[in-house]
């Protein structure tokens, strides 16, 4: 048995967007390492790559240590290899990549990757990984255990290839067989969490449209009749207003109404004094026709009206309002909890709810009004 670390099978160096890096550094701490054998000139590879890229983008947003994909170039000619930086190509390879010479070999010596039939016919020896994993065609995906390099899954068992009516190749994953973390990240959607529509100043809009392009989504659970919520909302509103002036795509706040009575809910239109943030409809949050809602149901709503606790109330273990959770916009994963950066004070009848400037999301710091800082 070899005493070498398993990642030596990938060579000493991998190409990354930041330049060449030691292979050990690229895969260190990753729970899974997926090897993608592909060729930019292969139409099947071209159809599959965006599917994998979209999934891994969401996986990394949810957990940066979950999976590292390593591209194993099978381009027959070195000139076809895209490289991994914008300096190398207009459309660079987005995954860390084995150098072409390492994969395909040089000076008559076999490489570490997979040599396509044409290259083999021209005298190129088959690569070590092509032999090890029995690669016959492209694309080929192998998922390894990041600790020991043991093969966990073969893409042949969970990558599904079909054709549409125009005979275009379509790739997808079999959710029952693909890595569980990939499936969870791939299937996440804001409409699935918050419902299909949000109220805005411009009327009801699809949830995905409201949150498209945002870097962070802050879920704000509150009730207009709650004095603590009323004390906190102006500071949150001022901060987000300043933040959006600097970067409109940074954070979108979504108000999750916890008002016990529908009549108390302000809504998010220009009628009266509207809710300043896009808002989950009251019925979506609190439930209707005996069905549970998606938001947080206060004690009075449960005890006097028999409502069931909402899905997000259960998920976040909410006991009182206001509550604020700042989530990654791609994965929905909570990055910052308001309980750790909102400072609550009561002096007599005066309630103040301000921010701890050292604990807020980093992108918010320069947008905090002086009056909103503890």
Short mmCIF file of C-alpha atoms in Angstrom, two decimals:
data_model
loop_
_atom_site.label_atom_id
_atom_site.label_comp_id
_atom_site.label_asym_id
_atom_site.label_seq_id
_atom_site.Cartn_x
_atom_site.Cartn_y
_atom_site.Cartn_z
CA UNK A 1 0.00 0.00 0.00
CA UNK A 2 1.33 3.43 -0.97
CA UNK A 3 2.26 5.75 1.87
CA UNK A 4 1.71 8.81 -0.33
CA UNK A 5 -1.31 11.05 0.34
CA UNK A 6 -4.20 10.10 -1.92
CA UNK A 7 -4.27 13.48 -3.67
CA UNK A 8 -0.88 12.76 -5.24
CA UNK A 9 -2.89 10.99 -7.94
CA UNK A 10 -3.84 14.49 -9.12
CA UNK A 11 -0.28 15.74 -9.43
CA UNK A 12 1.59 18.28 -7.36
CA UNK A 13 -0.14 21.40 -8.69
CA UNK A 14 -3.61 22.47 -9.78
CA UNK A 15 -4.57 25.53 -11.76
CA UNK A 16 -7.00 27.92 -10.04
CA UNK A 17 -8.45 31.34 -10.77
CA UNK A 18 -5.79 32.76 -8.43
CA UNK A 19 -3.00 30.95 -10.24
CA UNK A 20 -1.25 27.58 -9.75
CA UNK A 21 -1.59 26.16 -6.23
CA UNK A 22 -0.35 23.01 -4.51
CA UNK A 23 -2.91 20.25 -4.91
CA UNK A 24 -2.91 19.65 -1.16
CA UNK A 25 -3.93 23.27 -0.55
CA UNK A 26 -6.82 23.10 -3.02
CA UNK A 27 -8.38 19.91 -1.63
CA UNK A 28 -7.45 20.37 2.05
CA UNK A 29 -10.43 20.09 4.38
CA UNK A 30 -12.89 19.23 1.61
CA UNK A 31 -15.28 16.43 2.50
CA UNK A 32 -15.69 15.40 -1.12
CA UNK A 33 -13.53 15.85 -4.20
CA UNK A 34 -15.26 15.34 -7.55
CA UNK A 35 -13.19 14.58 -10.62
CA UNK A 36 -14.70 15.87 -13.86
CA UNK A 37 -13.16 14.28 -16.94
CA UNK A 38 -14.18 16.43 -19.89
CA UNK A 39 -13.19 18.09 -23.15
CA UNK A 40 -14.28 21.56 -24.21
CA UNK A 41 -14.80 20.21 -27.74
CA UNK A 42 -17.23 17.52 -26.52
CA UNK A 43 -20.88 18.65 -26.95
CA UNK A 44 -22.02 16.36 -24.13
CA UNK A 45 -19.45 17.93 -21.80
CA UNK A 46 -20.61 21.37 -22.85
CA UNK A 47 -24.20 20.44 -21.98
CA UNK A 48 -23.29 18.91 -18.63
CA UNK A 49 -20.84 21.48 -17.28
CA UNK A 50 -23.40 24.28 -16.57
CA UNK A 51 -25.55 21.82 -14.60
CA UNK A 52 -22.61 20.84 -12.44
CA UNK A 53 -21.42 24.44 -12.08
CA UNK A 54 -24.82 25.65 -10.90
CA UNK A 55 -25.09 22.83 -8.37
CA UNK A 56 -21.58 23.24 -6.97
CA UNK A 57 -22.03 27.01 -6.72
CA UNK A 58 -25.02 26.41 -4.45
CA UNK A 59 -23.21 23.65 -2.55
CA UNK A 60 -20.23 25.93 -1.83
CA UNK A 61 -22.49 28.76 -0.79
CA UNK A 62 -24.11 26.46 1.75
CA UNK A 63 -20.83 24.87 2.87
CA UNK A 64 -17.48 25.90 1.33
CA UNK A 65 -15.89 22.70 2.59
CA UNK A 66 -18.42 20.27 1.16
CA UNK A 67 -17.08 19.61 -2.35
CA UNK A 68 -14.17 20.64 -4.55
CA UNK A 69 -14.45 19.82 -8.24
CA UNK A 70 -11.22 19.15 -10.13
CA UNK A 71 -11.36 19.34 -13.92
CA UNK A 72 -9.30 16.63 -15.62
CA UNK A 73 -8.69 17.94 -19.15
CA UNK A 74 -9.13 15.43 -21.95
CA UNK A 75 -8.66 17.87 -24.80
CA UNK A 76 -6.65 16.11 -27.51
CA UNK A 77 -4.73 19.27 -28.36
CA UNK A 78 -3.19 21.56 -25.76
CA UNK A 79 -4.45 24.57 -27.73
CA UNK A 80 -8.04 23.56 -26.99
CA UNK A 81 -7.56 23.67 -23.21
CA UNK A 82 -9.23 26.78 -21.83
CA UNK A 83 -7.26 27.36 -18.68
CA UNK A 84 -8.86 28.71 -15.53
CA UNK A 85 -8.36 32.46 -15.58
CA UNK A 86 -9.87 35.23 -17.67
CA UNK A 87 -6.37 35.90 -18.96
CA UNK A 88 -6.26 32.38 -20.36
CA UNK A 89 -9.60 32.42 -22.13
CA UNK A 90 -12.79 34.40 -22.67
CA UNK A 91 -14.72 31.52 -21.12
CA UNK A 92 -12.34 29.97 -18.61
CA UNK A 93 -12.74 26.66 -16.86
CA UNK A 94 -14.54 27.50 -13.60
CA UNK A 95 -13.23 24.58 -11.56
CA UNK A 96 -9.73 23.99 -10.29
CA UNK A 97 -7.97 22.10 -13.05
CA UNK A 98 -5.18 19.62 -13.56
CA UNK A 99 -2.68 21.18 -15.99
CA UNK A 100 -3.07 19.83 -19.52
CA UNK A 101 0.46 18.40 -19.63
CA UNK A 102 -0.08 16.64 -16.31
CA UNK A 103 -3.30 15.11 -17.60
CA UNK A 104 -2.23 14.18 -21.12
CA UNK A 105 1.45 13.52 -20.58
CA UNK A 106 4.49 14.83 -22.40
CA UNK A 107 7.69 13.56 -23.96
CA UNK A 108 6.09 10.20 -24.68
CA UNK A 109 5.27 9.62 -21.02
CA UNK A 110 1.74 8.80 -19.91
CA UNK A 111 -0.22 11.50 -18.11
CA UNK A 112 -2.38 11.26 -15.02
CA UNK A 113 -5.72 11.94 -16.69
CA UNK A 114 -7.72 10.29 -19.48
CA UNK A 115 -6.55 10.12 -23.08
CA UNK A 116 -9.35 10.09 -25.67
CA UNK A 117 -9.47 7.48 -28.43
CA UNK A 118 -8.07 9.84 -31.06
CA UNK A 119 -5.08 10.67 -28.87
CA UNK A 120 -4.47 7.02 -28.07
CA UNK A 121 -4.61 6.13 -31.77
CA UNK A 122 -1.97 8.78 -32.38
CA UNK A 123 0.31 7.09 -29.84
CA UNK A 124 -0.55 8.80 -26.56
CA UNK A 125 -0.53 6.36 -23.62
CA UNK A 126 -3.71 6.07 -21.55
CA UNK A 127 -3.60 8.12 -18.36
CA UNK A 128 -3.42 6.70 -14.86
CA UNK A 129 -6.83 7.99 -13.76
CA UNK A 130 -8.44 6.89 -17.02
CA UNK A 131 -7.21 3.37 -16.23
CA UNK A 132 -8.02 3.54 -12.51
CA UNK A 133 -11.65 4.61 -12.97
CA UNK A 134 -12.33 2.81 -16.23
CA UNK A 135 -13.16 5.99 -18.14
CA UNK A 136 -14.48 5.17 -21.61
CA UNK A 137 -16.31 8.33 -22.68
CA UNK A 138 -16.97 11.91 -21.62
CA UNK A 139 -18.15 13.57 -19.53
CA UNK A 140 -17.25 11.34 -16.61
CA UNK A 141 -17.76 12.33 -12.97
CA UNK A 142 -16.22 10.50 -10.01
CA UNK A 143 -16.90 11.62 -6.42
CA UNK A 144 -14.16 10.81 -3.92
CA UNK A 145 -13.94 10.93 -0.14
CA UNK A 146 -11.87 14.03 0.61
CA UNK A 147 -10.11 12.33 3.51
CA UNK A 148 -8.78 9.21 1.84
CA UNK A 149 -9.57 9.41 -1.88
CA UNK A 150 -11.89 6.41 -1.74
CA UNK A 151 -14.49 6.41 -4.50
CA UNK A 152 -17.90 7.27 -3.06
CA UNK A 153 -20.01 7.62 -6.18
CA UNK A 154 -19.75 7.16 -9.92
CA UNK A 155 -21.60 9.75 -11.97
CA UNK A 156 -22.79 6.97 -14.28
CA UNK A 157 -25.17 6.05 -11.46
CA UNK A 158 -26.70 9.47 -10.80
CA UNK A 159 -26.13 11.68 -13.86
CA UNK A 160 -29.17 11.39 -16.12
CA UNK A 161 -28.90 12.10 -19.85
CA UNK A 162 -32.02 12.77 -21.93
CA UNK A 163 -33.02 14.69 -25.06
CA UNK A 164 -35.60 17.40 -25.54
CA UNK A 165 -38.01 17.62 -28.47
CA UNK A 166 -35.33 19.36 -30.54
CA UNK A 167 -32.85 16.52 -29.87
CA UNK A 168 -30.74 18.71 -27.59
CA UNK A 169 -28.92 16.79 -24.87
CA UNK A 170 -30.22 17.54 -21.38
CA UNK A 171 -28.39 16.51 -18.20
CA UNK A 172 -29.82 16.31 -14.69
CA UNK A 173 -29.21 14.45 -11.44
CA UNK A 174 -31.15 11.54 -10.02
CA UNK A 175 -31.98 12.99 -6.60
CA UNK A 176 -32.25 9.55 -5.02
CA UNK A 177 -28.67 8.64 -5.96
CA UNK A 178 -26.73 11.91 -6.12
CA UNK A 179 -24.81 13.22 -3.06
CA UNK A 180 -27.37 14.35 -0.48
CA UNK A 181 -25.71 17.71 0.07
CA UNK A 182 -25.80 18.39 -3.67
CA UNK A 183 -29.47 17.56 -3.90
CA UNK A 184 -30.35 19.79 -0.93
CA UNK A 185 -28.43 22.73 -2.36
CA UNK A 186 -29.63 22.18 -5.93
CA UNK A 187 -33.27 22.05 -4.92
CA UNK A 188 -33.21 25.12 -2.67
CA UNK A 189 -35.38 28.02 -3.80
CA UNK A 190 -36.63 31.14 -2.06
CA UNK A 191 -40.13 30.49 -3.36
CA UNK A 192 -39.97 27.09 -1.67
CA UNK A 193 -39.06 28.73 1.63
CA UNK A 194 -41.10 31.94 1.48
CA UNK A 195 -43.96 31.06 -0.84
CA UNK A 196 -44.50 31.92 -4.51
CA UNK A 197 -45.13 35.66 -4.12
CA UNK A 198 -44.07 38.65 -2.04
CA UNK A 199 -45.85 41.94 -1.60
CA UNK A 200 -43.90 44.99 -2.77
CA UNK A 201 -44.58 48.69 -3.23
CA UNK A 202 -45.30 47.82 -6.86
CA UNK A 203 -47.76 45.07 -6.00
CA UNK A 204 -47.52 41.30 -5.70
CA UNK A 205 -44.42 39.88 -7.42
CA UNK A 206 -42.88 36.41 -7.80
CA UNK A 207 -40.52 35.72 -4.90
CA UNK A 208 -37.69 34.69 -7.21
CA UNK A 209 -37.95 37.98 -9.13
CA UNK A 210 -37.81 40.06 -5.95
CA UNK A 211 -34.68 38.29 -4.69
CA UNK A 212 -32.90 37.69 -7.99
CA UNK A 213 -29.31 38.91 -8.03
CA UNK A 214 -29.13 39.63 -4.29
CA UNK A 215 -26.09 38.55 -2.30
CA UNK A 216 -27.93 38.26 1.02
CA UNK A 217 -31.54 37.92 2.10
CA UNK A 218 -32.48 39.08 5.61
CA UNK A 219 -35.60 37.50 7.10
CA UNK A 220 -37.25 39.94 9.48
CA UNK A 221 -39.90 38.42 11.75
CA UNK A 222 -41.94 41.15 13.42
CA UNK A 223 -45.35 42.45 14.52
CA UNK A 224 -46.33 46.12 14.20
CA UNK A 225 -47.97 45.94 17.62
CA UNK A 226 -44.74 44.76 19.27
CA UNK A 227 -42.94 47.76 20.88
CA UNK A 228 -39.55 46.10 20.44
CA UNK A 229 -40.25 45.61 16.73
CA UNK A 230 -41.34 49.22 16.41
CA UNK A 231 -38.14 50.36 18.13
CA UNK A 232 -35.93 48.24 15.89
CA UNK A 233 -37.50 48.69 12.45
CA UNK A 234 -36.39 52.32 11.84
CA UNK A 235 -32.76 51.41 12.48
CA UNK A 236 -32.97 48.41 10.15
CA UNK A 237 -34.72 50.49 7.51
CA UNK A 238 -32.14 53.28 7.65
CA UNK A 239 -29.26 50.81 7.47
CA UNK A 240 -30.66 48.98 4.46
CA UNK A 241 -31.50 52.24 2.73
CA UNK A 242 -27.87 53.37 3.11
CA UNK A 243 -26.61 49.96 2.04
CA UNK A 244 -28.75 49.88 -1.10
CA UNK A 245 -27.50 53.32 -2.09
CA UNK A 246 -23.98 51.86 -2.13
CA UNK A 247 -24.80 48.42 -3.51
CA UNK A 248 -28.41 47.67 -4.55
CA UNK A 249 -27.64 43.98 -4.84
CA UNK A 250 -26.16 43.48 -1.36
CA UNK A 251 -29.16 42.69 0.86
CA UNK A 252 -32.91 42.42 0.48
CA UNK A 253 -34.96 42.34 3.66
CA UNK A 254 -38.14 40.28 3.64
CA UNK A 255 -40.70 41.07 6.34
CA UNK A 256 -42.34 37.96 7.79
CA UNK A 257 -45.55 39.20 9.46
CA UNK A 258 -46.32 37.88 12.92
CA UNK A 259 -49.37 40.10 13.51
CA UNK A 260 -52.02 38.03 15.29
CA UNK A 261 -54.89 39.71 13.42
CA UNK A 262 -54.89 40.22 9.66
CA UNK A 263 -56.36 43.68 10.23
CA UNK A 264 -53.17 44.77 11.99
CA UNK A 265 -50.98 43.88 9.04
CA UNK A 266 -49.79 46.97 7.16
CA UNK A 267 -49.04 45.40 3.82
CA UNK A 268 -46.39 46.75 1.47
CA UNK A 269 -48.26 49.11 -0.81
CA UNK A 270 -48.51 52.89 -0.75
CA UNK A 271 -51.79 52.74 1.19
CA UNK A 272 -51.39 54.45 4.56
CA UNK A 273 -48.05 53.69 6.25
CA UNK A 274 -46.74 50.72 4.33
CA UNK A 275 -44.31 48.04 5.36
CA UNK A 276 -40.99 49.37 3.97
CA UNK A 277 -39.65 45.95 2.93
CA UNK A 278 -40.93 43.30 0.53
CA UNK A 279 -43.28 41.22 2.59
CA UNK A 280 -44.66 37.71 2.86
CA UNK A 281 -48.46 37.93 2.58
CA UNK A 282 -50.15 37.63 5.97
CA UNK A 283 -52.10 34.48 5.00
CA UNK A 284 -48.89 32.84 3.76
CA UNK A 285 -47.18 33.61 7.06
CA UNK A 286 -50.00 32.84 9.49
CA UNK A 287 -51.88 30.17 7.57
CA UNK A 288 -55.48 29.97 6.48
CA UNK A 289 -58.37 27.48 6.39
CA UNK A 290 -56.79 25.51 9.21
CA UNK A 291 -53.55 24.99 7.33
CA UNK A 292 -50.25 26.06 8.92
CA UNK A 293 -48.41 29.03 7.49
CA UNK A 294 -44.75 29.53 6.65
CA UNK A 295 -43.92 32.25 9.19
CA UNK A 296 -43.88 32.56 12.97
CA UNK A 297 -47.12 32.33 14.94
CA UNK A 298 -47.13 34.20 18.24
CA UNK A 299 -48.41 32.62 21.46
CA UNK A 300 -51.73 34.47 21.28
CA UNK A 301 -52.30 33.27 17.74
CA UNK A 302 -51.74 29.69 18.83
CA UNK A 303 -53.72 29.80 22.07
CA UNK A 304 -56.69 31.96 21.08
CA UNK A 305 -57.06 31.06 17.43
CA UNK A 306 -55.71 27.53 17.37
CA UNK A 307 -53.06 28.24 14.76
CA UNK A 308 -50.22 25.81 14.24
CA UNK A 309 -46.67 27.12 14.47
CA UNK A 310 -45.32 28.11 11.06
CA UNK A 311 -42.58 26.29 9.21
CA UNK A 312 -39.96 29.02 9.64
CA UNK A 313 -40.90 29.54 13.27
CA UNK A 314 -40.17 25.86 13.83
CA UNK A 315 -37.06 25.84 11.67
CA UNK A 316 -35.39 28.74 13.49
CA UNK A 317 -36.79 27.96 16.94
CA UNK A 318 -38.27 31.44 17.27
CA UNK A 319 -39.77 32.29 20.65
CA UNK A 320 -40.36 36.02 20.33
CA UNK A 321 -40.11 38.95 17.93
CA UNK A 322 -38.30 40.77 16.49
CA UNK A 323 -35.96 38.20 14.99
CA UNK A 324 -33.55 38.76 12.11
CA UNK A 325 -31.65 36.14 10.10
CA UNK A 326 -29.25 37.18 7.34
CA UNK A 327 -28.97 34.37 4.80
CA UNK A 328 -26.79 33.61 1.82
CA UNK A 329 -28.95 34.38 -1.21
CA UNK A 330 -27.82 31.33 -3.19
CA UNK A 331 -28.19 28.60 -0.59
CA UNK A 332 -30.52 30.13 2.00
CA UNK A 333 -28.04 29.25 4.73
CA UNK A 334 -28.10 31.56 7.74
CA UNK A 335 -24.85 33.50 7.89
CA UNK A 336 -25.63 35.96 10.70
CA UNK A 337 -28.21 35.81 13.49
CA UNK A 338 -29.66 39.07 14.77
CA UNK A 339 -29.54 37.86 18.35
CA UNK A 340 -25.75 38.16 18.11
CA UNK A 341 -25.62 41.70 16.73
CA UNK A 342 -28.83 43.44 17.91
CA UNK A 343 -28.51 45.19 21.26
CA UNK A 344 -31.71 45.59 23.30
CA UNK A 345 -32.06 48.11 26.13
CA UNK A 346 -34.95 49.26 28.30
CA UNK A 347 -34.73 52.43 30.36
CA UNK A 348 -38.06 53.10 32.02
CA UNK A 349 -40.64 53.25 29.25
CA UNK A 350 -38.00 53.77 26.55
CA UNK A 351 -36.93 50.80 24.43
CA UNK A 352 -33.90 50.94 22.17
CA UNK A 353 -32.86 48.29 19.64
CA UNK A 354 -29.51 49.09 18.06
CA UNK A 355 -26.64 47.30 16.33
CA UNK A 356 -23.32 46.04 17.63
CA UNK A 357 -21.13 47.44 14.85
CA UNK A 358 -18.50 44.73 15.36
CA UNK A 359 -20.93 41.85 14.92
CA UNK A 360 -23.18 42.94 12.04
CA UNK A 361 -22.71 41.45 8.56
CA UNK A 362 -19.43 42.98 7.27
CA UNK A 363 -21.07 44.62 4.27
CA UNK A 364 -23.45 46.51 6.59
CA UNK A 365 -20.82 48.19 8.77
CA UNK A 366 -20.27 51.33 6.71
CA UNK A 367 -24.02 51.79 6.25
CA UNK A 368 -24.96 51.92 9.94
CA UNK A 369 -26.37 55.33 10.96
CA UNK A 370 -24.66 56.67 14.07
CA UNK A 371 -27.99 56.63 15.89
CA UNK A 372 -28.35 52.91 15.13
CA UNK A 373 -25.10 51.85 16.78
CA UNK A 374 -25.01 50.68 20.39
#
